[in-house]
Amino acid sequence: MRASEKTRRLTGLALMTAIIVVLQVVASFVKFGPFPITLALAPIIIGAALYGPKAGAYLGGVFGIVVLLACILGWDSGGSILWNANPFLTAVICLGKGILSGLCAGLVYRAVAGSGRSHGRMLGGSILAGIVSPVVNTGLFCLCLTLLFHDILLSWAGGTEVIYYILFVLTGINFLVELAVNLVLSTVIVRVVGARMHA
């Protein structure tokens, strides 16, 4: 990699890192249910599309660290309960779901868009990456919550059927908002990647 290309990559990743931190700190105080909404997936997807799956994993890790800090500091009341119950598992969940959502977004984008400049393939890659990222993020959270914090999940459900509670109360609105934001931003992602490729 040439020095100028390396500098541009580092600058781009630093910018995406800052955007993720700011968006997720702000999102810690925006709730449509027991947990804060995730606003940081779009810059993770953009970074993954621009710089590849490893960059997506790194940016997802940054997101995971901010989410973990929100749990520790009590900004995320649900996450704080998990942190107090088991700090290690909470850290693994926060970091793992973030890293894997970024990595999977990068892998899906690369598999669909390839290294070509086809607008259609880039748009398809962006849309699919925009779907995969929140699905992995939310899906892993729900799976880990069910397997590792089952008693807490049952107490939150308060007698409601657990599957219903997970789908319609715990994550439903948050997931739909995250998915909608990513799909709306798919065309923006294509423009950013296209501009970067032609620079």
Phi, psi and omega in degrees: 000130179293156183300318181294321178294319179296318179296317178297321179296313180297319178296315179298316179293323177296318179296314179297322178300313180297318180297317180299315181300312182296312182299318184283329175295315177298317182295337180301340182252008178248115184231139170239049186144200186288339184242149178295154176284156178258115178257351190271002183290326182300311177295332176294316180294318178299313179299319179294321179291319182287318192242358174102173184300323180296319177295321176300318178296318178299311181295323174297325176294321176299314177303315180299322179294318179295318178298317179298317178298323177296323176294315183294318184277354178085008177294328180253102187296319177295316178296326178296322176297316179296317179300315180292330179284318181199094182301319183297309181296324178297318178297317179299317180295310182301312182287317184298313182292325178293310181299314183290327178293322177289317180298312181295322177299316179295318180294318180293315179301313182297320182295323183273311185278333183061206180256006182282180182245020180291123181300319181298315180292321178295319179294315178300317178297320180294317180297313181293320176296323178293335176276314185297318185301307178291330178296315179294314181301307182287320180298315179294322178299312181295319179297312181294321178298318180294318184277323190256336181230044187300318181297319178294318178301316179297320180293323177294320182294332176055042178096346176289147175306129188300316181298315178301314181300314180297312186287322189249343181248305187292311187237347189311297184293316179304312182297316181296321178294315179299315180296316180298316179300314181295320180291320177297322183278358181303317180293326176296318179300317179299317180296317180297313180295317179298317178296321180293321181290330182268357181286000000 
